[in-house]
Amino acid sequence: MPIEVSSSSALYSDHVNPQWVKLLDVLGMNVRYTRCSGSELFTEDGNCVLDFLSGYCVHNIGHNHPSVVAALKEELDRSGPAMLQSHVPEAAGELAARLCKLAGGRLSKVFFASSGSEGVEGAIKFARAHTGRSGLLYTEGAFHGLTCGALSLMGNQFWREGFGPMLPGAEQIPFEDAQSLEAKLSTRQFAAFILEPVQAEGGIRIPHHDYLQTAQQLCKKYGTLFVLDEVQTGMFRTGAFLAAHHYDLDPDIVVLAKALSGGLIPIGAVLMSDEVYESVYNSLKRAIIHTSTYSENGLAMRAGLATLEVLETDNLGRRAIDIGDELRRQLREALSGYEMVRDIRGLGLLSGIEFQAPSKISLRVAFEAFQRIHPGLFGQMVVMRMFRDERILTQVCGNNFMVLKLAPPLIVEEAQIDQFVGAMGRVVELIHSSSTFWSDALDLARRALNF
Ligand SMILES: Cc1ncc(COP(=O)(O)O)c(C=O)c1O
């Protein structure tokens, strides 16, 4: 049954974000979902869409996990002290203890926030307070969030345009380049080097083990805090609780968010060492020197505890590794020989299919025409085909439009992996063999321009 496009977005369009509605309309992805469960999204017209995006790594335990839903109901039913701002929220202590135990190393204190960006803002402030320095180093391709401080740690002009000036002292270095890192760090002006251990929006870029180890050692040598943004990679997404664990790292600060509350309540967490904590909250006068109204709210804390319980009890980290390896094995087999497929890579259940410009002349002409219209057009066509033809939700990486990001819930079933690989094979075949793919794309571009 063809998937039906929603026609009832008027209030949202009038009062929230009309451009978003238009974009979804152009892509044929403005669909009304009535129920979401596990890895499946059910639409009003009776279709079922397989989720391979997970709200950008939010739904690690699947949509509306019954244990998290029950924990939230229980918290509401007990009518406890929510948002008093004048008591000790014990669930926050419980969740912090559990996070620190799972994270290990020197991470022993937690500041709770309500989003990844807010967590990154906290990390910036804590690093500056701890070191007495203002400089901030980040890598090319990074995505750290869209509030002003976090945005200052992202070099892509697309996100920045019109929002400047950025934070002074923030400087970009190439990804995976220890020499550039040392050249900057040796000036001893930098409070923090902040990076994603695996760049998600940058194109599922997985650095070499030695680079991250060297980066950590260099930070130590020059007195700069080593800060890991694990907003997408944390919570067992790559198999380990933190991607840092694959690299035996011992960071000073780690930022978590997204999957931490089971995808139901806004949350963020900044894990840090005692030393960092003590340089910020170092007297009674400064007991709440950095805080945020909703940061330790009971619903988020309960959701966090219930989510960790599911992740650990169901051993979803192990599952992410096994299923992720299997997904990439099957994809490599199915997509080998297609000239536009450049690479298939990933860690755990964070994978990417990198496409490249074709060399065959017939394909190249069409591809280059696309690139001239918009560099993201080819990727969006793949996303649209996967959605409309195959009922699978995916997206390209925000800072690399040629990489299709694959991040299903960690509970994804083997049959759903098979379903995805079959679908991807058909779409890649269509790209290489049929003019329909390219003519539809030009039609889409025309419609987008007419809006
Ligand atoms: C690695 C990373 N850091 C930070 C953020 C910002 O998180 P939020 O959107 O919750 O503010 C994101 C969002 O996608 C992210 O991918």
Tab-separated table of C-alpha atoms and ligand atoms in Angstrom:
chain	number	residue	atom	x	y	z
A	1	MET	CA	0.000	0.000	0.000
A	2	PRO	CA	1.533	3.387	-0.964
A	3	ILE	CA	2.347	5.470	2.048
A	4	GLU	CA	-0.073	8.365	2.550
A	5	VAL	CA	1.181	11.879	3.004
A	6	SER	CA	-0.338	13.823	5.881
A	7	SER	CA	-2.483	16.829	5.106
A	8	SER	CA	-3.090	18.106	8.611
A	9	SER	CA	0.032	20.047	9.476
A	10	ALA	CA	-1.636	23.470	9.368
A	11	LEU	CA	-1.253	24.533	13.004
A	12	TYR	CA	2.336	23.370	13.075
A	13	SER	CA	2.947	25.209	9.850
A	14	ASP	CA	1.272	28.367	11.075
A	15	HIS	CA	2.919	28.525	14.455
A	16	VAL	CA	6.027	26.348	14.652
A	17	ASN	CA	8.093	25.680	11.535
A	18	PRO	CA	6.514	25.955	8.083
A	19	GLN	CA	9.834	25.291	6.338
A	20	TRP	CA	10.144	21.911	8.004
A	21	VAL	CA	6.661	20.964	6.839
A	22	LYS	CA	7.533	22.040	3.289
A	23	LEU	CA	10.735	20.026	3.324
A	24	LEU	CA	8.945	16.879	4.485
A	25	ASP	CA	6.252	17.506	1.856
A	26	VAL	CA	8.838	17.808	-0.931
A	27	LEU	CA	10.468	14.569	0.172
A	28	GLY	CA	7.126	12.797	0.454
A	29	MET	CA	7.961	12.045	4.062
A	30	ASN	CA	5.252	14.069	5.807
A	31	VAL	CA	3.530	11.038	7.237
A	32	ARG	CA	1.321	10.829	10.309
A	33	TYR	CA	2.559	8.257	12.803
A	34	THR	CA	0.054	6.862	15.254
A	35	ARG	CA	2.142	4.381	17.249
A	36	CYS	CA	5.825	3.609	17.641
A	37	SER	CA	7.124	0.460	19.248
A	38	GLY	CA	10.560	-1.165	19.229
A	39	SER	CA	12.045	-0.515	15.794
A	40	GLU	CA	8.690	-0.001	14.102
A	41	LEU	CA	6.697	3.135	13.330
A	42	PHE	CA	3.032	2.618	12.460
A	43	THR	CA	1.315	5.148	10.217
A	44	GLU	CA	-2.277	6.339	10.119
A	45	ASP	CA	-2.846	4.610	6.773
A	46	GLY	CA	-1.819	1.213	8.137
A	47	ASN	CA	1.801	1.084	6.936
A	48	CYS	CA	4.748	0.081	9.081
A	49	VAL	CA	8.067	1.898	8.729
A	50	LEU	CA	11.313	0.359	9.964
A	51	ASP	CA	13.367	2.877	11.930
A	52	PHE	CA	17.065	2.898	11.014
A	53	LEU	CA	17.610	6.423	12.341
A	54	SER	CA	16.501	6.094	15.979
A	55	GLY	CA	15.885	9.849	16.209
A	56	TYR	CA	19.651	10.319	15.679
A	57	CYS	CA	20.711	7.714	18.236
A	58	VAL	CA	18.003	8.430	20.787
A	59	HIS	CA	16.042	5.174	20.672
A	60	ASN	CA	18.767	2.696	21.640
A	61	ILE	CA	16.253	0.552	23.549
A	62	GLY	CA	13.553	1.034	20.922
A	63	HIS	CA	10.523	3.299	20.918
A	64	ASN	CA	8.343	3.501	24.025
A	65	HIS	CA	10.052	0.669	25.847
A	66	PRO	CA	7.484	-0.737	28.322
A	67	SER	CA	9.928	-0.634	31.251
A	68	VAL	CA	10.629	3.061	30.794
A	69	VAL	CA	6.958	3.823	30.237
A	70	ALA	CA	6.110	1.945	33.469
A	71	ALA	CA	8.845	3.766	35.424
A	72	LEU	CA	7.495	7.108	34.248
A	73	LYS	CA	3.910	6.199	35.123
A	74	GLU	CA	5.033	5.094	38.571
A	75	GLU	CA	6.945	8.330	39.120
A	76	LEU	CA	3.877	10.369	38.142
A	77	ASP	CA	1.547	8.256	40.280
A	78	ARG	CA	3.582	8.728	43.431
A	79	SER	CA	3.155	12.541	43.278
A	80	GLY	CA	6.664	13.013	44.607
A	81	PRO	CA	8.700	16.203	44.933
A	82	ALA	CA	9.199	17.327	41.340
A	83	MET	CA	10.963	20.601	40.659
A	84	LEU	CA	11.098	21.791	44.267
A	85	GLN	CA	14.593	23.130	43.680
A	86	SER	CA	15.003	23.041	47.447
A	87	HIS	CA	15.694	19.406	48.210
A	88	VAL	CA	18.100	16.617	47.375
A	89	PRO	CA	16.686	14.668	44.387
A	90	GLU	CA	17.787	11.185	45.352
A	91	ALA	CA	17.114	9.629	41.959
A	92	ALA	CA	19.743	11.985	40.515
A	93	GLY	CA	22.288	10.544	42.944
A	94	GLU	CA	21.284	7.021	41.986
A	95	LEU	CA	21.535	7.708	38.267
A	96	ALA	CA	24.848	9.578	38.624
A	97	ALA	CA	26.365	6.697	40.619
A	98	ARG	CA	25.310	4.217	37.990
A	99	LEU	CA	26.634	6.322	35.124
A	100	CYS	CA	29.999	6.841	36.834
A	101	LYS	CA	30.337	3.123	37.513
A	102	LEU	CA	29.619	2.274	33.891
A	103	ALA	CA	31.901	5.023	32.565
A	104	GLY	CA	34.779	4.113	34.884
A	105	GLY	CA	38.159	5.855	34.994
A	106	ARG	CA	38.236	9.104	36.929
A	107	LEU	CA	34.649	10.063	36.144
A	108	SER	CA	32.985	10.401	39.522
A	109	LYS	CA	30.681	13.425	39.430
A	110	VAL	CA	27.764	14.277	37.149
A	111	PHE	CA	26.071	17.511	36.173
A	112	PHE	CA	22.649	16.811	34.654
A	113	ALA	CA	21.317	18.886	31.781
A	114	SER	CA	18.340	18.699	29.440
A	115	SER	CA	20.082	18.227	26.092
A	116	GLY	CA	23.379	17.391	24.459
A	117	SER	CA	24.058	21.026	23.584
A	118	GLU	CA	23.460	22.082	27.157
A	119	GLY	CA	25.872	19.373	28.266
A	120	VAL	CA	28.520	20.713	25.872
A	121	GLU	CA	27.949	24.237	27.218
A	122	GLY	CA	28.566	22.878	30.724
A	123	ALA	CA	31.738	21.114	29.594
A	124	ILE	CA	33.050	24.390	28.128
A	125	LYS	CA	32.432	26.254	31.379
A	126	PHE	CA	33.900	23.515	33.580
A	127	ALA	CA	37.030	23.224	31.421
A	128	ARG	CA	37.570	26.981	31.501
A	129	ALA	CA	37.037	27.144	35.267
A	130	HIS	CA	39.389	24.222	35.867
A	131	THR	CA	42.265	25.387	33.686
A	132	GLY	CA	41.886	29.157	33.932
A	133	ARG	CA	42.305	29.176	30.144
A	134	SER	CA	39.765	30.252	27.546
A	135	GLY	CA	40.853	28.428	24.351
A	136	LEU	CA	38.783	25.537	22.982
A	137	LEU	CA	39.977	23.108	20.333
A	138	TYR	CA	37.701	21.043	18.143
A	139	THR	CA	38.044	18.977	14.991
A	140	GLU	CA	36.900	19.523	11.430
A	141	GLY	CA	33.631	17.677	10.743
A	142	ALA	CA	32.536	17.838	14.386
A	143	PHE	CA	28.914	18.180	15.486
A	144	HIS	CA	28.477	19.332	19.078
A	145	GLY	CA	25.089	21.088	19.078
A	146	LEU	CA	23.494	24.319	17.965
A	147	THR	CA	23.548	26.587	21.042
A	148	CYS	CA	26.135	29.355	20.708
A	149	GLY	CA	28.951	27.720	22.686
A	150	ALA	CA	28.484	24.298	21.099
A	151	LEU	CA	28.122	25.867	17.655
A	152	SER	CA	31.456	27.615	18.204
A	153	LEU	CA	32.974	24.107	18.253
A	154	MET	CA	31.710	23.263	14.758
A	155	GLY	CA	33.462	24.626	11.704
A	156	ASN	CA	30.774	23.934	9.100
A	157	GLN	CA	29.664	27.383	7.866
A	158	PHE	CA	26.225	26.062	7.005
A	159	TRP	CA	25.284	25.838	10.691
A	160	ARG	CA	26.988	29.104	11.672
A	161	GLU	CA	25.858	31.517	8.998
A	162	GLY	CA	24.104	34.531	10.461
A	163	PHE	CA	24.594	33.474	14.078
A	164	GLY	CA	28.043	34.935	14.768
A	165	PRO	CA	30.207	36.012	16.396
A	166	MET	CA	31.194	32.655	17.803
A	167	LEU	CA	32.938	32.201	21.168
A	168	PRO	CA	36.400	33.761	21.114
A	169	GLY	CA	39.244	31.285	21.527
A	170	ALA	CA	37.569	28.380	19.707
A	171	GLU	CA	39.831	26.901	17.014
A	172	GLN	CA	39.469	24.037	14.575
A	173	ILE	CA	42.134	21.455	13.729
A	174	PRO	CA	41.947	18.652	11.144
A	175	PHE	CA	40.390	15.374	12.246
A	176	GLU	CA	42.863	12.674	13.257
A	177	ASP	CA	45.924	14.919	13.015
A	178	ALA	CA	48.111	14.663	16.117
A	179	GLN	CA	50.717	17.095	14.772
A	180	SER	CA	48.249	19.951	14.413
A	181	LEU	CA	46.888	19.080	17.831
A	182	GLU	CA	50.309	19.326	19.473
A	183	ALA	CA	51.112	22.571	17.670
A	184	LYS	CA	48.006	24.153	19.187
A	185	LEU	CA	48.218	22.533	22.617
A	186	SER	CA	51.832	23.571	23.080
A	187	THR	CA	50.703	27.220	23.229
A	188	ARG	CA	49.095	26.247	26.548
A	189	GLN	CA	46.116	28.475	25.794
A	190	PHE	CA	43.522	25.737	25.476
A	191	ALA	CA	41.169	24.735	28.260
A	192	ALA	CA	39.744	21.737	26.392
A	193	PHE	CA	40.130	19.560	23.365
A	194	ILE	CA	36.608	18.350	22.655
A	195	LEU	CA	35.850	15.614	20.178
A	196	GLU	CA	33.513	12.779	19.334
A	197	PRO	CA	35.486	9.520	19.618
A	198	VAL	CA	33.637	8.421	16.464
A	199	GLN	CA	32.359	11.341	14.405
A	200	ALA	CA	28.694	10.634	13.744
A	201	GLU	CA	27.417	13.591	11.693
A	202	GLY	CA	30.899	13.965	10.209
A	203	GLY	CA	30.338	10.732	8.277
A	204	ILE	CA	30.858	7.846	10.750
A	205	ARG	CA	34.564	8.601	10.919
A	206	ILE	CA	36.358	6.102	13.112
A	207	PRO	CA	39.792	7.294	14.177
A	208	HIS	CA	42.801	5.063	14.622
A	209	HIS	CA	43.398	3.748	18.148
A	210	ASP	CA	46.808	5.465	18.323
A	211	TYR	CA	45.401	8.874	17.450
A	212	LEU	CA	42.993	8.993	20.373
A	213	GLN	CA	45.626	7.651	22.764
A	214	THR	CA	48.135	10.243	21.545
A	215	ALA	CA	45.532	13.006	21.751
A	216	GLN	CA	44.828	12.103	25.350
A	217	GLN	CA	48.537	12.027	26.239
A	218	LEU	CA	49.147	15.376	24.541
A	219	CYS	CA	46.260	16.957	26.441
A	220	LYS	CA	47.775	15.729	29.690
A	221	LYS	CA	51.236	16.981	28.739
A	222	TYR	CA	50.019	20.517	28.010
A	223	GLY	CA	47.394	20.844	30.751
A	224	THR	CA	44.346	20.773	28.457
A	225	LEU	CA	41.262	18.781	29.431
A	226	PHE	CA	40.421	15.835	27.189
A	227	VAL	CA	36.659	16.081	26.645
A	228	LEU	CA	34.643	13.435	24.816
A	229	ASP	CA	31.271	14.202	23.304
A	230	GLU	CA	29.501	10.843	23.485
A	231	VAL	CA	26.051	12.264	22.860
A	232	GLN	CA	25.547	9.886	19.911
A	233	THR	CA	28.220	7.256	20.584
A	234	GLY	CA	27.457	6.665	24.275
A	235	MET	CA	24.863	4.404	25.907
A	236	PHE	CA	26.177	1.229	24.191
A	237	ARG	CA	25.510	2.573	20.670
A	238	THR	CA	28.941	1.359	19.515
A	239	GLY	CA	28.836	-1.771	21.678
A	240	ALA	CA	30.728	-0.478	24.716
A	241	PHE	CA	28.978	1.832	27.202
A	242	LEU	CA	31.218	4.627	25.875
A	243	ALA	CA	33.009	4.541	22.531
A	244	ALA	CA	35.998	5.665	24.664
A	245	HIS	CA	36.131	2.132	26.058
A	246	HIS	CA	37.093	0.701	22.668
A	247	TYR	CA	40.180	2.924	22.850
A	248	ASP	CA	41.071	2.485	26.560
A	249	LEU	CA	40.674	6.210	27.134
A	250	ASP	CA	40.493	8.006	30.463
A	251	PRO	CA	38.819	11.354	29.637
A	252	ASP	CA	38.474	14.282	32.053
A	253	ILE	CA	34.911	15.017	30.923
A	254	VAL	CA	32.297	13.026	28.981
A	255	VAL	CA	29.007	14.422	27.677
A	256	LEU	CA	26.012	12.093	27.313
A	257	ALA	CA	22.416	12.825	26.248
A	258	LYS	CA	19.993	11.429	23.627
A	259	ALA	CA	19.536	7.711	24.484
A	260	LEU	CA	20.045	8.251	28.215
A	261	SER	CA	16.346	8.626	28.975
A	262	GLY	CA	14.960	6.072	26.554
A	263	GLY	CA	13.866	8.727	24.089
A	264	LEU	CA	11.016	9.946	26.261
A	265	ILE	CA	12.247	12.842	28.426
A	266	PRO	CA	14.848	15.518	27.598
A	267	ILE	CA	18.150	14.783	29.344
A	268	GLY	CA	21.876	15.399	29.237
A	269	ALA	CA	24.727	14.489	31.570
A	270	VAL	CA	28.246	15.824	31.990
A	271	LEU	CA	30.464	13.263	33.684
A	272	MET	CA	33.701	14.636	35.145
A	273	SER	CA	36.556	13.889	37.488
A	274	ASP	CA	36.563	15.086	41.112
A	275	GLU	CA	39.308	17.572	40.263
A	276	VAL	CA	37.230	19.215	37.568
A	277	TYR	CA	34.140	19.275	39.773
A	278	GLU	CA	36.028	20.813	42.681
A	279	SER	CA	37.341	23.670	40.631
A	280	VAL	CA	33.780	24.695	39.781
A	281	TYR	CA	31.672	23.917	42.867
A	282	ASN	CA	34.400	24.790	45.350
A	283	SER	CA	32.518	26.564	48.155
A	284	LEU	CA	29.036	26.831	49.662
A	285	LYS	CA	28.697	30.136	47.876
A	286	ARG	CA	29.177	28.324	44.572
A	287	ALA	CA	26.950	25.325	45.373
A	288	ILE	CA	24.688	26.158	42.432
A	289	ILE	CA	27.120	28.195	40.358
A	290	HIS	CA	26.163	26.212	37.260
A	291	THR	CA	22.660	24.801	37.195
A	292	SER	CA	19.545	24.508	35.103
A	293	THR	CA	15.896	24.362	36.212
A	294	TYR	CA	14.885	21.010	34.743
A	295	SER	CA	18.275	19.349	35.055
A	296	GLU	CA	17.611	16.781	37.798
A	297	ASN	CA	13.879	16.417	37.282
A	298	GLY	CA	12.352	13.225	38.586
A	299	LEU	CA	10.937	11.995	35.293
A	300	ALA	CA	14.247	12.296	33.450
A	301	MET	CA	16.132	10.614	36.294
A	302	ARG	CA	13.642	7.724	36.527
A	303	ALA	CA	13.670	7.306	32.765
A	304	GLY	CA	17.483	7.247	32.853
A	305	LEU	CA	17.567	4.556	35.536
A	306	ALA	CA	14.996	2.422	33.733
A	307	THR	CA	16.859	2.812	30.428
A	308	LEU	CA	20.169	1.699	31.945
A	309	GLU	CA	18.417	-1.281	33.468
A	310	VAL	CA	17.131	-2.392	30.051
A	311	LEU	CA	20.464	-1.770	28.316
A	312	GLU	CA	22.358	-3.810	30.894
A	313	THR	CA	19.855	-6.577	31.607
A	314	ASP	CA	19.257	-7.248	27.938
A	315	ASN	CA	22.996	-7.012	27.199
A	316	LEU	CA	22.325	-4.619	24.341
A	317	GLY	CA	25.996	-3.623	24.042
A	318	ARG	CA	26.957	-7.170	23.079
A	319	ARG	CA	24.001	-7.250	20.725
A	320	ALA	CA	25.090	-3.960	19.095
A	321	ILE	CA	28.474	-5.493	18.335
A	322	ASP	CA	27.141	-8.779	16.956
A	323	ILE	CA	24.291	-7.293	14.938
A	324	GLY	CA	26.411	-4.363	13.752
A	325	ASP	CA	29.110	-6.720	12.438
A	326	GLU	CA	26.460	-8.811	10.717
A	327	LEU	CA	24.804	-5.743	9.157
A	328	ARG	CA	28.095	-4.542	7.669
A	329	ARG	CA	29.038	-8.048	6.508
A	330	GLN	CA	25.739	-8.415	4.666
A	331	LEU	CA	25.918	-4.895	3.235
A	332	ARG	CA	29.450	-5.429	1.931
A	333	GLU	CA	28.286	-8.601	0.233
A	334	ALA	CA	25.143	-7.031	-1.247
A	335	LEU	CA	26.710	-3.759	-2.389
A	336	SER	CA	30.092	-4.910	-3.650
A	337	GLY	CA	30.678	-4.063	-7.285
A	338	TYR	CA	28.507	-0.932	-7.327
A	339	GLU	CA	30.776	1.899	-8.339
A	340	MET	CA	29.009	4.576	-6.313
A	341	VAL	CA	29.440	2.672	-3.046
A	342	ARG	CA	32.805	3.757	-1.719
A	343	ASP	CA	32.888	2.321	1.776
A	344	ILE	CA	30.821	0.593	4.429
A	345	ARG	CA	32.094	1.179	7.937
A	346	GLY	CA	30.967	1.388	11.524
A	347	LEU	CA	31.338	0.363	15.120
A	348	GLY	CA	28.583	-1.515	16.915
A	349	LEU	CA	25.273	-0.270	15.583
A	350	LEU	CA	26.567	3.051	14.283
A	351	SER	CA	27.327	2.467	10.615
A	352	GLY	CA	27.658	4.447	7.430
A	353	ILE	CA	27.453	3.737	3.730
A	354	GLU	CA	29.671	6.235	1.932
A	355	PHE	CA	28.732	7.006	-1.665
A	356	GLN	CA	31.038	8.567	-4.228
A	357	ALA	CA	30.768	10.271	-7.601
A	358	PRO	CA	30.410	7.717	-10.409
A	359	SER	CA	32.988	7.421	-13.169
A	360	LYS	CA	30.668	5.927	-15.808
A	361	ILE	CA	29.830	8.874	-18.061
A	362	SER	CA	26.034	8.345	-18.160
A	363	LEU	CA	25.821	8.387	-14.368
A	364	ARG	CA	28.398	11.110	-13.939
A	365	VAL	CA	26.499	13.702	-15.960
A	366	ALA	CA	23.367	13.215	-13.879
A	367	PHE	CA	25.307	13.129	-10.609
A	368	GLU	CA	27.162	16.336	-11.373
A	369	ALA	CA	23.918	18.070	-12.316
A	370	PHE	CA	22.600	17.074	-8.890
A	371	GLN	CA	25.663	18.362	-7.111
A	372	ARG	CA	25.283	21.716	-8.818
A	373	ILE	CA	21.675	22.027	-7.646
A	374	HIS	CA	22.509	21.063	-4.052
A	375	PRO	CA	25.276	18.890	-2.596
A	376	GLY	CA	22.698	17.150	-0.399
A	377	LEU	CA	20.297	16.236	-3.199
A	378	PHE	CA	21.750	12.821	-4.023
A	379	GLY	CA	21.677	11.729	-0.369
A	380	GLN	CA	18.119	12.960	0.106
A	381	MET	CA	17.043	10.974	-2.945
A	382	VAL	CA	18.482	7.830	-1.392
A	383	VAL	CA	16.680	8.637	1.880
A	384	MET	CA	13.442	9.295	0.002
A	385	ARG	CA	13.680	6.073	-2.005
A	386	MET	CA	14.368	4.060	1.121
A	387	PHE	CA	11.352	5.645	2.751
A	388	ARG	CA	8.797	5.673	-0.028
A	389	ASP	CA	9.724	2.464	-1.842
A	390	GLU	CA	10.971	0.403	1.077
A	391	ARG	CA	9.319	1.897	4.207
A	392	ILE	CA	12.638	2.380	5.954
A	393	LEU	CA	13.602	5.585	7.755
A	394	THR	CA	17.241	6.676	7.361
A	395	GLN	CA	19.107	9.956	7.004
A	396	VAL	CA	22.423	11.226	5.677
A	397	CYS	CA	25.038	12.619	8.050
A	398	GLY	CA	24.570	16.313	8.873
A	399	ASN	CA	28.154	17.250	7.995
A	400	ASN	CA	28.708	14.759	5.178
A	401	PHE	CA	25.820	14.348	2.761
A	402	MET	CA	27.469	11.461	0.919
A	403	VAL	CA	27.272	9.155	3.925
A	404	LEU	CA	24.004	7.424	4.762
A	405	LYS	CA	23.899	6.897	8.504
A	406	LEU	CA	22.511	3.615	9.818
A	407	ALA	CA	21.582	3.620	13.479
A	408	PRO	CA	18.678	1.275	14.221
A	409	PRO	CA	17.582	0.655	17.814
A	410	LEU	CA	19.955	-1.820	19.490
A	411	ILE	CA	17.029	-4.214	19.813
A	412	VAL	CA	16.676	-4.453	16.023
A	413	GLU	CA	15.925	-8.025	14.967
A	414	GLU	CA	17.906	-10.160	12.547
A	415	ALA	CA	14.958	-10.304	10.152
A	416	GLN	CA	14.885	-6.503	10.146
A	417	ILE	CA	18.587	-6.423	9.276
A	418	ASP	CA	17.817	-8.747	6.339
A	419	GLN	CA	14.913	-6.481	5.370
A	420	PHE	CA	17.195	-3.437	5.419
A	421	VAL	CA	19.964	-5.072	3.389
A	422	GLY	CA	17.477	-6.278	0.762
A	423	ALA	CA	15.981	-2.789	0.496
A	424	MET	CA	19.359	-1.070	0.300
A	425	GLY	CA	20.407	-3.486	-2.432
A	426	ARG	CA	17.325	-2.611	-4.492
A	427	VAL	CA	17.819	1.144	-4.075
A	428	VAL	CA	21.536	0.961	-4.952
A	429	GLU	CA	20.675	-1.147	-8.001
A	430	LEU	CA	18.092	1.471	-9.040
A	431	ILE	CA	20.685	4.270	-8.705
A	432	HIS	CA	23.061	2.387	-11.011
A	433	SER	CA	20.631	1.014	-13.543
A	434	SER	CA	17.590	3.205	-13.941
A	435	SER	CA	17.115	6.705	-15.235
A	436	THR	CA	13.995	6.912	-13.031
A	437	PHE	CA	16.115	7.535	-9.957
A	438	TRP	CA	17.781	10.531	-11.587
A	439	SER	CA	14.720	11.960	-13.331
A	440	ASP	CA	12.697	11.730	-10.120
A	441	ALA	CA	15.462	13.599	-8.372
A	442	LEU	CA	15.385	16.427	-10.861
A	443	ASP	CA	11.647	16.577	-10.430
A	444	LEU	CA	12.151	16.808	-6.678
A	445	ALA	CA	14.670	19.620	-7.126
A	446	ARG	CA	12.179	21.482	-9.310
A	447	ARG	CA	9.452	21.105	-6.696
A	448	ALA	CA	11.820	22.296	-3.967
A	449	LEU	CA	12.688	25.387	-5.985
A	450	ASN	CA	9.009	26.160	-6.550
A	451	PHE	CA	8.242	26.244	-2.841
B	1	LIG	C1	27.696	14.430	18.948
B	1	LIG	C2	26.620	15.390	19.316
B	1	LIG	N1	26.834	16.261	20.301
B	1	LIG	C3	25.887	17.129	20.698
B	1	LIG	C4	24.660	17.169	20.078
B	1	LIG	C5	23.608	18.141	20.518
B	1	LIG	O1	22.621	17.458	21.216
B	1	LIG	P1	21.146	18.078	21.395
B	1	LIG	O2	20.518	18.099	20.053
B	1	LIG	O3	20.490	17.175	22.380
B	1	LIG	O4	21.329	19.456	21.936
B	1	LIG	C6	24.398	16.290	19.032
B	1	LIG	C7	23.098	16.314	18.332
B	1	LIG	O5	22.852	15.661	17.367
B	1	LIG	C8	25.403	15.377	18.635
B	1	LIG	O6	25.206	14.516	17.632
